Coordinates of C-alpha atoms and ligand atoms in Angstrom, one line a residue:
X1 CA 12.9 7.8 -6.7
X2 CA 11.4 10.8 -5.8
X3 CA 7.7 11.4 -5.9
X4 CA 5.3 13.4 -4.6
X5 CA 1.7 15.6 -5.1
X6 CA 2.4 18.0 -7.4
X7 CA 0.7 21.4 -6.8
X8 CA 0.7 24.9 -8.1
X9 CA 3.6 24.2 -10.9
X10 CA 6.0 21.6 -7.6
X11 CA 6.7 19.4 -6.1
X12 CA 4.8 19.8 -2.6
X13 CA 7.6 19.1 0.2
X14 CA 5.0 19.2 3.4
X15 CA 4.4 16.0 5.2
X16 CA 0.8 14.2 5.9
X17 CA 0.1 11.2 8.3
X18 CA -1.0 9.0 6.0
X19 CA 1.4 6.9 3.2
X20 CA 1.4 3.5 1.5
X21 CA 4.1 1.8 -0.6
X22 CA 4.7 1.7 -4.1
X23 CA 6.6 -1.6 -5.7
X24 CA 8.0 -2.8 -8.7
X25 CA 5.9 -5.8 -9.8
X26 CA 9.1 -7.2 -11.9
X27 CA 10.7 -7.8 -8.9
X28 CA 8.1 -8.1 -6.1
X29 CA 10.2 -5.1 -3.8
X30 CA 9.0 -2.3 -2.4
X31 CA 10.3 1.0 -4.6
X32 CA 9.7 4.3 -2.1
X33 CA 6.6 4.5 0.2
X34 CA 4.0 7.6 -1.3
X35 CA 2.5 10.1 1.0
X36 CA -0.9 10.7 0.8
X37 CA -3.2 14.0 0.8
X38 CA -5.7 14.2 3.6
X39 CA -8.9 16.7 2.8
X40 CA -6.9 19.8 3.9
X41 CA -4.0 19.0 1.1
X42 CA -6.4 18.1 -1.5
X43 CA -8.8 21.5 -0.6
X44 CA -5.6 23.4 -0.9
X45 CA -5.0 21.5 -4.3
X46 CA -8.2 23.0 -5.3
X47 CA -7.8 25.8 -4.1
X48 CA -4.9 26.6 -5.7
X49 CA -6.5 25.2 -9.3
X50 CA -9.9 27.0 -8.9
X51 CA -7.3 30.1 -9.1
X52 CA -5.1 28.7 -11.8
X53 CA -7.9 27.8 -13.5
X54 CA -9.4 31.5 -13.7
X55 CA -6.8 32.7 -15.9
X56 CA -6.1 30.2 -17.7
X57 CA -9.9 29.8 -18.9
X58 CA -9.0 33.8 -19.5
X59 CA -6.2 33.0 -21.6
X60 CA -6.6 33.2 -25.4
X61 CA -7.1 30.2 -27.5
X62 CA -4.5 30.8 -29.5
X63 CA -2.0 30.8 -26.9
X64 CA -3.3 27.8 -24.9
X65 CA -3.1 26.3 -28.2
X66 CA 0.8 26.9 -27.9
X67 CA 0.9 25.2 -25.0
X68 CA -0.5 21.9 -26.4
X69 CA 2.3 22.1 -29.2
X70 CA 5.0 22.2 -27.1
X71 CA 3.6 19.3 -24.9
X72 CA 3.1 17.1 -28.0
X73 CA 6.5 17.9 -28.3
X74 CA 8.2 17.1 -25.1
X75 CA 6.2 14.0 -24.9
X76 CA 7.5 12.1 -27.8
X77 CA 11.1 13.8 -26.2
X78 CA 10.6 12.1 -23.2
X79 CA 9.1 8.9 -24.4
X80 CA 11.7 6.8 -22.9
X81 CA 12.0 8.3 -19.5
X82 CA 8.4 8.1 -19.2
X83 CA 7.9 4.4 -20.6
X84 CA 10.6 3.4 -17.7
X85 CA 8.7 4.9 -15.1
X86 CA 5.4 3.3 -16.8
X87 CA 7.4 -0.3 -16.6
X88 CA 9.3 0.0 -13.1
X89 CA 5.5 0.6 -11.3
X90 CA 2.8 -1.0 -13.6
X91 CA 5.3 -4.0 -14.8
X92 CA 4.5 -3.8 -18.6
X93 CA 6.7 -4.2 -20.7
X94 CA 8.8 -0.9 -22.4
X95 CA 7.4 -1.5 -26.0
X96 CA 3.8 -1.8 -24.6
X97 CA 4.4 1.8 -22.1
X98 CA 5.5 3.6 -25.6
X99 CA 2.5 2.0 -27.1
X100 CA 0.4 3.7 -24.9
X101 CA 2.4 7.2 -24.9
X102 CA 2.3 6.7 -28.4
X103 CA -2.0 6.6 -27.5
X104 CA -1.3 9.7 -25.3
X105 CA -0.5 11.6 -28.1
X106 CA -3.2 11.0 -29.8
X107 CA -5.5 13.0 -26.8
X108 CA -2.9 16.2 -27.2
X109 CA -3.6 16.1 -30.7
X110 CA -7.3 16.0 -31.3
X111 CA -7.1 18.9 -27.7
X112 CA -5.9 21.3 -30.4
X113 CA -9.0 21.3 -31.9
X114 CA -10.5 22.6 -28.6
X115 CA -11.5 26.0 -30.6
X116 CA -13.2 24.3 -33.2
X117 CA -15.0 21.6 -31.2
X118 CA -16.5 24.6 -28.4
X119 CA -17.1 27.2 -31.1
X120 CA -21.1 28.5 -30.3
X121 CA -23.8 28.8 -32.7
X122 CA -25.7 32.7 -33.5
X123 CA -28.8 32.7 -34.6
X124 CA -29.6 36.5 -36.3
X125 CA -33.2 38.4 -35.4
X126 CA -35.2 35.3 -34.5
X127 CA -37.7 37.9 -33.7
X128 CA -38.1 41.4 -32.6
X129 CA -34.8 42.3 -33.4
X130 CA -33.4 39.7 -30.8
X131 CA -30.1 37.6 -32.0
X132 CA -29.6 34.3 -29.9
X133 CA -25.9 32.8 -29.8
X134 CA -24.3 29.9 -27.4
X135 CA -21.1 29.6 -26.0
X136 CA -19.4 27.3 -24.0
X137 CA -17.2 28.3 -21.0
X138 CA -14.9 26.3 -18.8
X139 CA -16.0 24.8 -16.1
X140 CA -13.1 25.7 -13.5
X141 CA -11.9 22.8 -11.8
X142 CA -11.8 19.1 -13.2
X143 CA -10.8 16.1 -11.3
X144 CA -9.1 13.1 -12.9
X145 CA -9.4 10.0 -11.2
X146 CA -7.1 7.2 -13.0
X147 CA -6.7 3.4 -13.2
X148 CA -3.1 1.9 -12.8
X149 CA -2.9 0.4 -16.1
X150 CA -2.5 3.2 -18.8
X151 CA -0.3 5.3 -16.0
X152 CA 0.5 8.2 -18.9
X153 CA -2.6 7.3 -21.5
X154 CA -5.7 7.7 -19.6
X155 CA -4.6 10.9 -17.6
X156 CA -3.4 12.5 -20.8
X157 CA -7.0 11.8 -22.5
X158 CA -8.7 12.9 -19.4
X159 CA -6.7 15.8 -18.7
X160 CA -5.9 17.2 -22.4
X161 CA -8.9 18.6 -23.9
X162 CA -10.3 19.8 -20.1
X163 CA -7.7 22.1 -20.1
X164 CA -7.1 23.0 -23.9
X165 CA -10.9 24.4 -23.2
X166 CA -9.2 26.6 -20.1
X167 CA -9.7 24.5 -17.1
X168 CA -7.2 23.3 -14.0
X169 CA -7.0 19.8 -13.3
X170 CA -6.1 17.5 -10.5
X171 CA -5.2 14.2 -11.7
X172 CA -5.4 11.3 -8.8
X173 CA -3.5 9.0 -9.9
X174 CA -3.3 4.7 -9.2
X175 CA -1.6 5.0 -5.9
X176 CA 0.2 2.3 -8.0
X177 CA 1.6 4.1 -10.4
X178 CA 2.2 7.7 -9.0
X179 CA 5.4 8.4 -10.9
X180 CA 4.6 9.3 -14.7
X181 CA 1.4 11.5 -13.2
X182 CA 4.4 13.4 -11.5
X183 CA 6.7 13.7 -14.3
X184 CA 3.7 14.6 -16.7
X185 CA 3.3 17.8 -14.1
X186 CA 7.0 18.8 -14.7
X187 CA 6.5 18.5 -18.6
X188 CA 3.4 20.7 -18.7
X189 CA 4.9 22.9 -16.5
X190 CA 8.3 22.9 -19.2
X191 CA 5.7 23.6 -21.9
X192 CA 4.4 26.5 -20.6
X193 CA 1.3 25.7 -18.6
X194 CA 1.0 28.0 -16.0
X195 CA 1.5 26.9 -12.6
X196 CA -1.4 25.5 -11.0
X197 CA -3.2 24.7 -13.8
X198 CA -2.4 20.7 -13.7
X199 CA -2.0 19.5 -10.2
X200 CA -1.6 15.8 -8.8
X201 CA -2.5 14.5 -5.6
X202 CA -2.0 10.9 -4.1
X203 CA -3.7 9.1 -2.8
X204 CA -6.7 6.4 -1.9
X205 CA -10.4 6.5 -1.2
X206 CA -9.9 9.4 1.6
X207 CA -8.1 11.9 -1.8
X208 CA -11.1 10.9 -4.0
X209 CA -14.0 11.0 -1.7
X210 CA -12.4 14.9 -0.4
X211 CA -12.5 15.5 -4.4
X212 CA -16.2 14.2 -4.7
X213 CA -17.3 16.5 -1.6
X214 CA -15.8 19.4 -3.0
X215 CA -17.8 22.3 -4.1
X216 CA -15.3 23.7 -6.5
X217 CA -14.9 20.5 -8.1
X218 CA -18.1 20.3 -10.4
X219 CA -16.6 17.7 -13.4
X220 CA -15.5 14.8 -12.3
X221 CA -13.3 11.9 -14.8
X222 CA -13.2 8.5 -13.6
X223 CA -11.8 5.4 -14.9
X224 CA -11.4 2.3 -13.2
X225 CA -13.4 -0.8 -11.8
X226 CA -16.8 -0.8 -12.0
X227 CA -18.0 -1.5 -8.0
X228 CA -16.0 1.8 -8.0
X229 CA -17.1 3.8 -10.6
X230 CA -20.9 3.1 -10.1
X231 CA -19.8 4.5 -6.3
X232 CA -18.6 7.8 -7.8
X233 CA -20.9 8.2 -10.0
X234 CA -23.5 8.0 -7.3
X235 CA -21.3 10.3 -4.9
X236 CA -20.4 12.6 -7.5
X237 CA -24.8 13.0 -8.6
X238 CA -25.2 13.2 -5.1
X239 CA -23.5 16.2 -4.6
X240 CA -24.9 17.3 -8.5
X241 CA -21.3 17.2 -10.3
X242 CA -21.2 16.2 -14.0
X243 CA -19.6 12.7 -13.6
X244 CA -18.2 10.5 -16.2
X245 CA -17.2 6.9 -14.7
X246 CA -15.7 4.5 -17.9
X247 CA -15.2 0.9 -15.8
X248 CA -14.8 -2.7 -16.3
X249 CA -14.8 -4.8 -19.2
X250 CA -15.1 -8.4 -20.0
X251 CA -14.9 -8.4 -24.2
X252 CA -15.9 -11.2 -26.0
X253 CA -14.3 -12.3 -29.3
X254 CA -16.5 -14.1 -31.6
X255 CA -14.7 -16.3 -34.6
X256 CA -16.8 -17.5 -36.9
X257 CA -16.3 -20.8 -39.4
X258 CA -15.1 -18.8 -42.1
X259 CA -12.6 -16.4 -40.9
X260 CA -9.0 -16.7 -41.5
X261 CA -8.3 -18.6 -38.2
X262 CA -4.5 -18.1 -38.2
X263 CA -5.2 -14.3 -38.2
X264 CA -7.7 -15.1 -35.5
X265 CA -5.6 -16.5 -32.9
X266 CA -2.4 -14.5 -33.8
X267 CA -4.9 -11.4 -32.9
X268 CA -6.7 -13.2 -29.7
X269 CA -3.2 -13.9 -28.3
X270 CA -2.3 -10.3 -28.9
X271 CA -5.6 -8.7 -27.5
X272 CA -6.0 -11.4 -24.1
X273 CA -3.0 -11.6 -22.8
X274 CA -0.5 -8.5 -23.8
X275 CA 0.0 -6.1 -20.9
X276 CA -0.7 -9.6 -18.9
X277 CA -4.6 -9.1 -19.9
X278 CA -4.6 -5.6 -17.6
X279 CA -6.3 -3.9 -20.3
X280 CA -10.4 -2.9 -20.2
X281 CA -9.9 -3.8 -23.8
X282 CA -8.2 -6.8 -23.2
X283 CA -10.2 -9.8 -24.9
X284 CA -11.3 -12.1 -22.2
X285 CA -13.3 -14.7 -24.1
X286 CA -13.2 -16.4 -26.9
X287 CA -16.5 -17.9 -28.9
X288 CA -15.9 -20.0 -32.0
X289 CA -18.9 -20.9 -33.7
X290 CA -19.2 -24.5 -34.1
X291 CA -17.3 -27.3 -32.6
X292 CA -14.9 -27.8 -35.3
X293 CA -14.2 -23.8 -35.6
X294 CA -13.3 -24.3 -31.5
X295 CA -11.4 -27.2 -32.2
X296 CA -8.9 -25.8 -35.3
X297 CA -8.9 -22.6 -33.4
X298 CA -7.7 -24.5 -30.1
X299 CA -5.1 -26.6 -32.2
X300 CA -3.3 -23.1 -33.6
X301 CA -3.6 -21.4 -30.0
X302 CA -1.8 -23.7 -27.8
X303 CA 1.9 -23.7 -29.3
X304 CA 0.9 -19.8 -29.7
X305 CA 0.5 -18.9 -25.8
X306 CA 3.0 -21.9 -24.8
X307 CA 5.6 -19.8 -27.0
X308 CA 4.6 -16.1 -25.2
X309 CA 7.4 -14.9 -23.0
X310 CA 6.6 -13.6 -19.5
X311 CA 9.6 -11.5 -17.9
X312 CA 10.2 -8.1 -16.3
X313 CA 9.3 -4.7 -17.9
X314 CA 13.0 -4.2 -19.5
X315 CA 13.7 -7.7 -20.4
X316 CA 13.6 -7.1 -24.5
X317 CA 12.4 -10.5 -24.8
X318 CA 9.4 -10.4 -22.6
X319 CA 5.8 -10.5 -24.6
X320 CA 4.2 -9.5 -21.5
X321 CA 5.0 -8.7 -17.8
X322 CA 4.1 -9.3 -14.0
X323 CA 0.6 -8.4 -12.8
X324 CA 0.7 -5.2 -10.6
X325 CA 0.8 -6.3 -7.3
X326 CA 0.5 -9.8 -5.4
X327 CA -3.0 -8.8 -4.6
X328 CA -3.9 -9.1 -8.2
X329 CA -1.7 -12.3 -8.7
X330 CA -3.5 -13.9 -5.6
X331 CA -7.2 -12.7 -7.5
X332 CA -6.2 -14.1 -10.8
X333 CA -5.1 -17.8 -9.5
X334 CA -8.3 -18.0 -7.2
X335 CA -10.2 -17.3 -9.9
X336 CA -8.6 -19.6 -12.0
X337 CA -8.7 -22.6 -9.3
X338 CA -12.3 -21.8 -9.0
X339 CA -13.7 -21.8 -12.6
X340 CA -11.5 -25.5 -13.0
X341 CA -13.6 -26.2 -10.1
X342 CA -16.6 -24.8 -11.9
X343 CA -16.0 -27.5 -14.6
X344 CA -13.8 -25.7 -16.9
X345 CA -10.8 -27.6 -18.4
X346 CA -7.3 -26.5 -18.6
X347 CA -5.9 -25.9 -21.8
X348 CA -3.1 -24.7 -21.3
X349 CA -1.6 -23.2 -17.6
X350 CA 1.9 -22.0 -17.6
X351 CA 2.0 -20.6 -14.0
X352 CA 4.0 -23.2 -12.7
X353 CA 7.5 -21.5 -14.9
X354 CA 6.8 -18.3 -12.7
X355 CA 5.7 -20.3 -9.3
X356 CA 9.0 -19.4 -7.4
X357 CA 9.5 -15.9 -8.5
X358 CA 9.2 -12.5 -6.2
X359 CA 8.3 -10.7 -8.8
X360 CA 4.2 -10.6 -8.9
X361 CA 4.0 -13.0 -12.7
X362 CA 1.1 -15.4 -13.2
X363 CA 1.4 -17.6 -16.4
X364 CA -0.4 -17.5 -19.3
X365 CA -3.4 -19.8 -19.5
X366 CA -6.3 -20.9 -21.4
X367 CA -9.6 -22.5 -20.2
X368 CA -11.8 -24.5 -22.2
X369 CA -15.5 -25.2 -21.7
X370 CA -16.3 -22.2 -20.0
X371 CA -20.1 -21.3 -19.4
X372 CA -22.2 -18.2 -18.6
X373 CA -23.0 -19.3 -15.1
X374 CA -19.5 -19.4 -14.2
X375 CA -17.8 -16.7 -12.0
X376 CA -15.0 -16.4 -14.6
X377 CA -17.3 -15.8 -17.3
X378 CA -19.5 -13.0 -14.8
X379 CA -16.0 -11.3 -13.8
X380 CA -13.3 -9.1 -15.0
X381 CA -10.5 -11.4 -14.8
X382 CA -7.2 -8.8 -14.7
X383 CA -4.5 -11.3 -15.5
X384 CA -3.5 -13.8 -18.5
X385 CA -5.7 -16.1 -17.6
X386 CA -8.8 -16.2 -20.7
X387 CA -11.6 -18.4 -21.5
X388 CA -13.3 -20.4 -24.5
X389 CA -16.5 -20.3 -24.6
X390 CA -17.9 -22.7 -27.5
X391 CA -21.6 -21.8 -29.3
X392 CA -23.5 -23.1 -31.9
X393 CA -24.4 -20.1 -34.0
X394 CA -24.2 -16.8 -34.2
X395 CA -27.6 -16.1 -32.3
X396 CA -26.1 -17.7 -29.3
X397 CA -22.8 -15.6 -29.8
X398 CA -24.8 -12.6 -29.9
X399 CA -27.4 -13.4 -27.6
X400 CA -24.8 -14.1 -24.8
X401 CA -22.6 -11.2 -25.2
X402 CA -25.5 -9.1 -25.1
X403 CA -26.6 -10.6 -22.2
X404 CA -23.3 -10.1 -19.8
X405 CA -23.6 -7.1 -17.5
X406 CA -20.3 -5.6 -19.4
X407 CA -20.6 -3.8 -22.9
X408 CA -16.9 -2.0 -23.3
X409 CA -15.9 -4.2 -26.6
X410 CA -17.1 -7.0 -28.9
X411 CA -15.7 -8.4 -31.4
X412 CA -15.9 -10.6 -34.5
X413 CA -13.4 -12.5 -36.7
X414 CA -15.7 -13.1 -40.5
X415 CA -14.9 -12.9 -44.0
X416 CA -18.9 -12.7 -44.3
X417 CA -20.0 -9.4 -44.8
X418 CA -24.0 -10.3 -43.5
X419 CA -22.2 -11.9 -40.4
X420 CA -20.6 -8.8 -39.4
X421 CA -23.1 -6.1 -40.5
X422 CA -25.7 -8.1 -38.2
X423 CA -22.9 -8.3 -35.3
X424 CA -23.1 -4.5 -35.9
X425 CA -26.4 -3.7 -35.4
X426 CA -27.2 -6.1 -33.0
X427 CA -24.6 -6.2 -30.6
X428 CA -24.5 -4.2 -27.0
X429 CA -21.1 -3.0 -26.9
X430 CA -19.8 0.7 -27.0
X431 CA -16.6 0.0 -29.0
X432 CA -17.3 -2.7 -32.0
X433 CA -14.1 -4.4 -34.0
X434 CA -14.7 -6.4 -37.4
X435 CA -11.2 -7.9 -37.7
X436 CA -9.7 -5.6 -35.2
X437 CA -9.2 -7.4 -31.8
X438 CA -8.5 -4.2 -29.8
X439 CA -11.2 -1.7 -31.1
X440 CA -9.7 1.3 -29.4
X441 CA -10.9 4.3 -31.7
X442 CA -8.5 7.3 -32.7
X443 CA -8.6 10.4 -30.9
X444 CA -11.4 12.2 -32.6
X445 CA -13.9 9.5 -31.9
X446 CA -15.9 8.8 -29.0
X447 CA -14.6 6.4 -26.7
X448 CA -16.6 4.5 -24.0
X449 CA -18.7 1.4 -23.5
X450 CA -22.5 0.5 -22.5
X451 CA -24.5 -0.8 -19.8
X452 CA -22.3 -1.5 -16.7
X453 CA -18.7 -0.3 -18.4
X454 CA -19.7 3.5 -18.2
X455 CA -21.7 5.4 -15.9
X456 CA -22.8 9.0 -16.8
X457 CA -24.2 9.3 -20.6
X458 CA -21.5 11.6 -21.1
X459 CA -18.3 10.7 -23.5
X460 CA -14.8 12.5 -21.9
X461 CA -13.0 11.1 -24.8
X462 CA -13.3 12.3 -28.1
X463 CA -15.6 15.1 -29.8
X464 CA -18.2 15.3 -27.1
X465 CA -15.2 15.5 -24.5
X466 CA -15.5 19.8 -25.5
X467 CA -18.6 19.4 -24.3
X468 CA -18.4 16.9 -21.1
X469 CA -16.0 19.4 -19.7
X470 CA -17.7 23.0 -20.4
X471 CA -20.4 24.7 -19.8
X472 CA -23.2 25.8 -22.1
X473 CA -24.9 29.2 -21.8
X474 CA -27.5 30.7 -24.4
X475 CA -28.1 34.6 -25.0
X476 CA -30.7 36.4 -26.3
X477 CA -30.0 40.0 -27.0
X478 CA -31.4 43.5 -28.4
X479 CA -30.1 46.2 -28.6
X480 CA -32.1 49.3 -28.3
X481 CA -32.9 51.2 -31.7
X482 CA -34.2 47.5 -33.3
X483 CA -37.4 46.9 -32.6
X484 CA -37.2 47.8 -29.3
X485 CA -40.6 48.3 -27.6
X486 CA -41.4 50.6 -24.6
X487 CA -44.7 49.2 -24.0
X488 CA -45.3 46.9 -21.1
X489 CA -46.9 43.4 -22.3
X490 CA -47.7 40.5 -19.5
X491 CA -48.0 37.8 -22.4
X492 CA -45.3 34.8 -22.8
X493 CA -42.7 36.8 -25.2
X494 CA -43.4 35.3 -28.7
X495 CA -40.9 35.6 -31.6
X496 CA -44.0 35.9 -34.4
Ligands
LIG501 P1 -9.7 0.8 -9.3 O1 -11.2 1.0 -9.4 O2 -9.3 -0.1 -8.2 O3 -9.0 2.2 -9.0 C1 -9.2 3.3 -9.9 C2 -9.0 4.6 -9.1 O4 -10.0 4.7 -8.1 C3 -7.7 4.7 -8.4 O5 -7.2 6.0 -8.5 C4 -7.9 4.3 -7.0 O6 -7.1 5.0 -6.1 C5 -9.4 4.8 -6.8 N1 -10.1 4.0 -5.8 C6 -9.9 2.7 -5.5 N2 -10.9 2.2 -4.6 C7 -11.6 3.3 -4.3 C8 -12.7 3.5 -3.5 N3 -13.2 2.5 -2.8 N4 -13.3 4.7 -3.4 C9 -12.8 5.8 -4.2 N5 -11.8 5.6 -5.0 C10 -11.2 4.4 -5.1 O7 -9.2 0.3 -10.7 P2 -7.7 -0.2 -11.1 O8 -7.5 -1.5 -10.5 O9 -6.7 0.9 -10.8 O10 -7.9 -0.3 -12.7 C11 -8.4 -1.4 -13.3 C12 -9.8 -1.3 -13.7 O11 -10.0 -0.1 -14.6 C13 -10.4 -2.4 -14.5 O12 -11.6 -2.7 -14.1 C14 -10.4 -1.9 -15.9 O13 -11.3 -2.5 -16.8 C15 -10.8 -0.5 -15.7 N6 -10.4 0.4 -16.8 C16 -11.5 0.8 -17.6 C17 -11.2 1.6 -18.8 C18 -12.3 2.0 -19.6 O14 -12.1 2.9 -20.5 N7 -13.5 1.5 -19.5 C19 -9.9 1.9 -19.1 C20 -8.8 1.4 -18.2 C21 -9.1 0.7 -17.1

C-alpha cells in the first residue's frame, strides 16, 4: 500500500529522515513503514494551504457549495474502499468502519449549510446615519489533529464545515491510521476542491508541535487523549491560536430498578465493548441502582459478552475486533491485572481464547465491585475490558459521575420520567442519553463534553463549528450626504 502526505492536490514523493511503521492489528504484521514531515515539510504544507486557502475563501458560496455535493457523493461511492482501509489499520470491524462513514456524512451535510450558519447581522441608522453589520470571514489555515479510532469520521467533521466557510486544511492524521486521511485527499480532490485546499501531513509530536508554532496556522482542531489535548491547548494559547481540544472519556451508565433490564444490557454490551471499547463514547461503567438491580442485570450480561465474537476486521462474524496496537493490548491487560488487584472481581474474562494470537485482541471482560478509588475507575480504559460499579440510589449515581474528572457522556436506563429529568439537570456531562447508550448527536447539534473531556469553550462540531472556524468583524459605516457632520467633536461618539 501506498501512502503518503498529501499536499497541494498529491501525493508528495520527496523523502524525510524520519518514519515509523504502520500494522494491521488483525494480524499483528507490520503493513508499510510511513514517512514523516519534519518542520520544513509541514511549513511547506502551509505554505502551500495559506495560498490555496486565499482563493478558495474568495470563491463563491454557491460554488463551494458544489463541491460539498459532489463529496457527499463520492463518499457513500467509495464506502467500501474506505471502510477496508478503516479495518486493515484501526482493526474494527467493516460494518462498524461504514458506521462511522455513514457519521462522516453527516458532517458534509450539515457543511452545506455553511451560508446559512455564517450569514452577518445589519443593523440600519443606529445613529447619525451610521448602519452597523457583521460578517464572518475565514480564517485561512486550519489544522486538524486526529485520533486513530474514527480514521474517516473525526477528520471529515473537523475538516467539512472549516472549509465549506472557505478555509485550507491540514489534517494530521493517527500515525496509526494514515491511509483513509490519504484517500479522503484524492476524493476531495475528484470533487472538485481545488488543489491545496485539503492537505495531509504524517506524522508524530515533531508534525504537530511544527503546526502549533506556526504563525499561519491560527485554528487549531484536536481530538484525542486528554494528557494530550490539555498540552495543545496550552501550546496552541500560548502562541494565541483559537484551539479546540475534545479528549478522553470515561462514560458512566446508570440503570435504575425500573428500566427494562433486557434492553439495558443488550445496549451496555453494544455501547462498552463494540469497536473493542476504542470509542470516547464507549460506556466504560456500569451503575445499577440497588443490589438486586446489579444482580438481575449481571445474570442477563454474562451469557451476553460470553456470546460476543472477537475476530479480525473482515471476518463477517466478528462483533468486535483487535485493539490497535500491542501497546494498547499491553495497557488494557495491566490495567485489568491491576484493578483485580485493587479488589475488583472477575466476572467474566475471555482473554485467555485470544492469548496465542499475533494479532493485537484482548477478550472481552467484565469486572464487578469496582470503586472510585480504583485506577480503573480514574482511567480511560481503551479496550473491552468494563466495570460495574454498584450504588445505593440515585444521589450516589449522580454524585459520583459528577464527581470523575471526565464529563464526555452519561447515561441513564429509567422508565421514570422524574428519574431522568433530574439526571438531566443535574448531571456534569456534555453529551446526555435517556435510553440511548451512545448519545452521539446529529450533525446539526453541538458535540463535545465538559470538564477534562474538552479544552477550549469552543464547539468545532455542529452549529457553533461556523463560528469556531471564522472570523468575526463588525462595521460601522456612513456615507456622506446622511447626517454627515463636518464639525470636529472630542466627545466619546454617542448614537443619541
Ligand atoms: P492520542 O492523544 O494519542 O493521539 C491523538 C493525536 O495526537 C494523534 O494525531 C497523535 O499523533 C498526536 N499526538 C500523540 N502524542 C502527542 C504528543 N505528545 N504531542 C503532540 N501530539 C501528539 O489519542 P489516540 O490514542 O489516537 O486516540 C484515542 C483518544 O482519543 C482517547 O482518549 C479517546 O477518548 C479520544 N477521543 C476523544 C473524542 C472526543 O470527541 N472527545 C473522540 C475520539 C477519540
Amino acid at each position: 500500500m501506498y501512502v503518503s502526505h498529501f499536499i497541494g492536490g498529491e501525493a508528495y514523493a520527496g523523502k524525510t529522515a524520519r518514519s515509523g511503521p504502520v500494522f494491521n492489528p488483525s494480524t499483528g504484521e507490520k503493513s508499510y513503514d510511513l514517512s514523516y514531515a519534519d518542520r520544513a515539510l509541514v511549513d511547506h504544507a502551509v505554505q502551500v494551504a495559506a495560498r490555496a486557502g486565499k482563493l478558495w475563501g474568495d470563491t463563491s458560496q454557491a460554488r463551494r457549495l458544489g463541491v460539498m455535493f459532489r463529496m457527499r457523493e463520492l463518499l457513500i461511492a467509495n464506502t467500501d474502499k474506505l471502510a477496508e482501509l478503516v479495518g486493515v489499520e484501526n482493526g474494527k470491524t467493516i460494518a462498524d468502519a461504514k458506521g462511522e462513514i455513514g457519521r462522516a456524512l453527516e458532517a458534509i451535510e450539515y457543511a452545506t449549510s455553511a451560508a446559512e450558519v455564517t450569514k452577518g447581522e445589519y443593523s440600519r441608522n443606529v445613529g447619525g446615519g451610521i448602519d452597523v453589520f457583521s460578517i464572518r470571514e475565514p480564517v485561512g489555515v486550519v489544522a486538524c489533529i486526529a485520533p486513530f479510532n474514527f480514521p474517516v469520521m473525526v477528520p471529515m467533521m473537523m475538516a467539512c464545515m472549516a472549509l465549506a466557510v472557505g478555509n485550507a486544511v491540514i489534517v494530521k492524521p493517527s500515525e496509526k491510521v494514515p491511509a483513509a486521511t490519504f484517500m479522503l485527499g484524492q476524493l476531495w480532490k475528484e470533487a472538485g476542491l481545488p488543489d491545496g485546499v485539503w492537505n495531509a501531513v504524517n506524522g508524530d509530536k515533531e508534525v504537530v508541535d511544527a503546526l502549533l508554532e506556526h504563525p499561519l496556522v491560527p485554528v487549531i482542531s484536536f481530538v484525542g487523549s486528554t494528557p494530550v489535548g490539555e498540552y495543545i491547548y496550552q501550546r496552541g494559547s500560548s502562541f494565541n491560536k483559537r484551539v479546540a481540544a475534545y479528549t478522553g472519556g470515561k462514560n458512566h451508565m446508570i440503570v435504575m430498578p425500573d428500566a427494562d433490564l433486557e434492553e439495558a444490557a443488550s445496549a451496555f454490551v453494544s455501547a462498552g465493548y463494540g469497536s473493542a471499547s476504542q470509542r470516547c463514547m464507549a460506556i466504560s461503567l456500569l451503575l445499577p441502582v440497588g443490589q438486586e438491580t446489579a444482580d438481575r442485570l449481571i445474570e442477563i450480561l454474562i451469557p451476553k459478552i460470553r456470546g460476543l465474537h472477537m475476530g479480525a476486521y473482515n471476518d463477517p462474524k466478528a462483533d468486535f475486533g483487535a485493539v490497535v496496537s500491542a501497546e494498547s493490548r499491553q495497557q488494557v491487560l495491566a490495567a485489568m491485572h491491576k484493578a483485580v488487584e485493587d479488589g475488583a472481581t472477575v466476572l467474566v474474562d475471555r482473554h485467555h481464547e485470544v492469548a496465542g494470537q499475533t494479532g493485537f485482541y484482548v477478550g472481552a471482560s467484565l469486572l464487578d465491585h469496582v470503586r472510585p478509588d480504583m485506577d480503573i475507575y480514574r482511567h480511560e480504559v481503551f479496550g473491552p475490558v468494563r466495570g460495574i460499579v454498584r450504588v445505593a440510589d440515585l444521589d450516589e449515581a449522580i454524585r459520583i459521575t459528577n464527581d470523575h474528572e471526565f464529563g464526555n457522556g452519561a447515561v441513564i436506563y429509567t422508565r421514570s420520567g422524574p428519574a431522568a429529568h433530574r439526571f438531566v439537570a443535574e448531571v456534569k456531562a456534555g453529551m446526555i442519553g435517556v435510553n440511548v447508550a451512545v448519545p452521539v448527536p446529529v450533525g446539526h447539534h453541538n458535540f463535545g463534553g465538559l470538564r477534562r473531556s474538552k479544552f477550549g469553550d469552543a464547539h468545532m462540531f455542529g452549529p457553533d463549528a461556523a463560528r469556531f472556524y471564522t472570523d468575526a468583524k463588525t462595521v460601522s459605516q456612513r456615507w456622506a450626504g446622511v447626517e454627515a457632520t463636518q464639525t470636529v467633536s472630542m466627545a466619546f461618539p454617542s448614537n443619541g
